[in-house]
């Protein structure tokens, strides 16, 4: 099974596919499944700026659309020095699909990373339970 350093490396690698001509800020994500498969994603921007999708959501939506839901961990990578933490929208999507205690690693491009959990990123997240 891949370790956390390798997952972070995969996220850094995924930045190479980033399409970010407007911000110039390349982000990569790597999502680990229970069976050891890693699904990667990158940010994809648009001339209509609001249509941009973040790297984390690209990876998550790729996995879901392929019928893969057993999510174990997620790494996100961007930034020269400060590890880039997931944006608010991505935190909500992460909390929809990952176990609350799942590890999330956010890294800079040097591979230095911070480890946290889904519930620490978005305590009290709105969820399907709130719809009942
Ligand atoms: N971005 C991500 O891919 N993930 C985040 O969690 C933060 C922001 C992207 C969106 C946009 O393409 C660029 O970073 C600058 O905001």
PDB file of N, CA, C and O and ligand atoms in Angstrom, residues 23 25 27 43 45 52 54-56 85-87 90, ligand 1:
ATOM      1  N   UNK A  23      -4.723  32.134 -13.145  1.00  0.00           N
ATOM      2  CA  UNK A  23      -4.088  32.357 -11.837  1.00  0.00           C
ATOM      3  C   UNK A  23      -2.604  32.006 -11.869  1.00  0.00           C
ATOM      4  O   UNK A  23      -1.830  32.517 -11.062  1.00  0.00           O
ATOM      5  N   UNK A  25      -1.548  29.336 -10.866  1.00  0.00           N
ATOM      6  CA  UNK A  25      -1.377  28.585  -9.620  1.00  0.00           C
ATOM      7  C   UNK A  25      -1.783  27.129  -9.860  1.00  0.00           C
ATOM      8  O   UNK A  25      -2.970  26.798  -9.907  1.00  0.00           O
ATOM      9  N   UNK A  27      -2.357  23.317  -9.047  1.00  0.00           N
ATOM     10  CA  UNK A  27      -2.692  22.490  -7.882  1.00  0.00           C
ATOM     11  C   UNK A  27      -2.879  21.047  -8.347  1.00  0.00           C
ATOM     12  O   UNK A  27      -3.461  20.796  -9.409  1.00  0.00           O
ATOM     13  N   UNK A  43      -6.329  21.314 -10.956  1.00  0.00           N
ATOM     14  CA  UNK A  43      -7.281  22.414 -11.156  1.00  0.00           C
ATOM     15  C   UNK A  43      -7.406  22.712 -12.649  1.00  0.00           C
ATOM     16  O   UNK A  43      -6.434  22.600 -13.411  1.00  0.00           O
ATOM     17  N   UNK A  45      -9.036  25.689 -15.020  1.00  0.00           N
ATOM     18  CA  UNK A  45      -9.639  27.028 -15.027  1.00  0.00           C
ATOM     19  C   UNK A  45     -10.391  27.279 -16.337  1.00  0.00           C
ATOM     20  O   UNK A  45     -10.360  26.468 -17.266  1.00  0.00           O
ATOM     21  N   UNK A  52     -14.179  27.500 -12.940  1.00  0.00           N
ATOM     22  CA  UNK A  52     -12.976  26.779 -12.522  1.00  0.00           C
ATOM     23  C   UNK A  52     -13.324  25.677 -11.534  1.00  0.00           C
ATOM     24  O   UNK A  52     -14.177  25.848 -10.666  1.00  0.00           O
ATOM     25  N   UNK A  54     -11.466  22.987  -8.758  1.00  0.00           N
ATOM     26  CA  UNK A  54     -10.242  22.738  -8.006  1.00  0.00           C
ATOM     27  C   UNK A  54      -9.749  21.301  -8.212  1.00  0.00           C
ATOM     28  O   UNK A  54     -10.518  20.405  -8.581  1.00  0.00           O
ATOM     29  N   UNK A  55      -8.485  21.112  -7.906  1.00  0.00           N
ATOM     30  CA  UNK A  55      -7.847  19.806  -8.078  1.00  0.00           C
ATOM     31  C   UNK A  55      -8.530  18.715  -7.242  1.00  0.00           C
ATOM     32  O   UNK A  55      -8.722  17.584  -7.718  1.00  0.00           O
ATOM     33  N   UNK A  56      -8.888  19.055  -6.011  1.00  0.00           N
ATOM     34  CA  UNK A  56      -9.500  18.056  -5.128  1.00  0.00           C
ATOM     35  C   UNK A  56     -10.811  17.553  -5.694  1.00  0.00           C
ATOM     36  O   UNK A  56     -11.099  16.355  -5.715  1.00  0.00           O
ATOM     37  N   UNK A  85      -3.898  24.681   1.673  1.00  0.00           N
ATOM     38  CA  UNK A  85      -4.990  23.910   2.267  1.00  0.00           C
ATOM     39  C   UNK A  85      -6.229  23.995   1.383  1.00  0.00           C
ATOM     40  O   UNK A  85      -6.419  24.970   0.656  1.00  0.00           O
ATOM     41  N   UNK A  86      -7.066  22.962   1.433  1.00  0.00           N
ATOM     42  CA  UNK A  86      -8.249  22.918   0.566  1.00  0.00           C
ATOM     43  C   UNK A  86      -9.195  24.094   0.803  1.00  0.00           C
ATOM     44  O   UNK A  86      -9.410  24.509   1.948  1.00  0.00           O
ATOM     45  N   UNK A  87      -9.787  24.608  -0.258  1.00  0.00           N
ATOM     46  CA  UNK A  87     -10.727  25.725  -0.146  1.00  0.00           C
ATOM     47  C   UNK A  87     -12.028  25.250   0.513  1.00  0.00           C
ATOM     48  O   UNK A  87     -12.269  24.052   0.672  1.00  0.00           O
ATOM     49  N   UNK A  90     -14.230  22.796  -1.513  1.00  0.00           N
ATOM     50  CA  UNK A  90     -13.659  21.439  -1.543  1.00  0.00           C
ATOM     51  C   UNK A  90     -13.818  20.750  -0.194  1.00  0.00           C
ATOM     52  O   UNK A  90     -14.051  19.539  -0.137  1.00  0.00           O
TER      53      UNK A  90
HETATM   54  N1  LIG B   1      -7.471  25.754  -6.143  1.00  0.00           N
HETATM   55  C1  LIG B   1      -7.505  24.383  -6.037  1.00  0.00           C
HETATM   56  O1  LIG B   1      -7.310  23.668  -7.037  1.00  0.00           O
HETATM   57  N2  LIG B   1      -7.769  23.848  -4.820  1.00  0.00           N
HETATM   58  C2  LIG B   1      -7.978  24.566  -3.675  1.00  0.00           C
HETATM   59  O2  LIG B   1      -8.352  24.012  -2.663  1.00  0.00           O
HETATM   60  C3  LIG B   1      -7.695  26.009  -3.691  1.00  0.00           C
HETATM   61  C4  LIG B   1      -7.724  26.647  -5.036  1.00  0.00           C
HETATM   62  C5  LIG B   1      -7.199  26.345  -7.462  1.00  0.00           C
HETATM   63  C6  LIG B   1      -8.390  27.051  -8.065  1.00  0.00           C
HETATM   64  C7  LIG B   1      -7.712  28.043  -9.002  1.00  0.00           C
HETATM   65  O3  LIG B   1      -7.487  27.404 -10.248  1.00  0.00           O
HETATM   66  C8  LIG B   1      -6.370  28.328  -8.346  1.00  0.00           C
HETATM   67  O4  LIG B   1      -6.191  27.330  -7.351  1.00  0.00           O
HETATM   68  C9  LIG B   1      -6.294  29.697  -7.693  1.00  0.00           C
HETATM   69  O5  LIG B   1      -7.351  29.912  -6.833  1.00  0.00           O
END
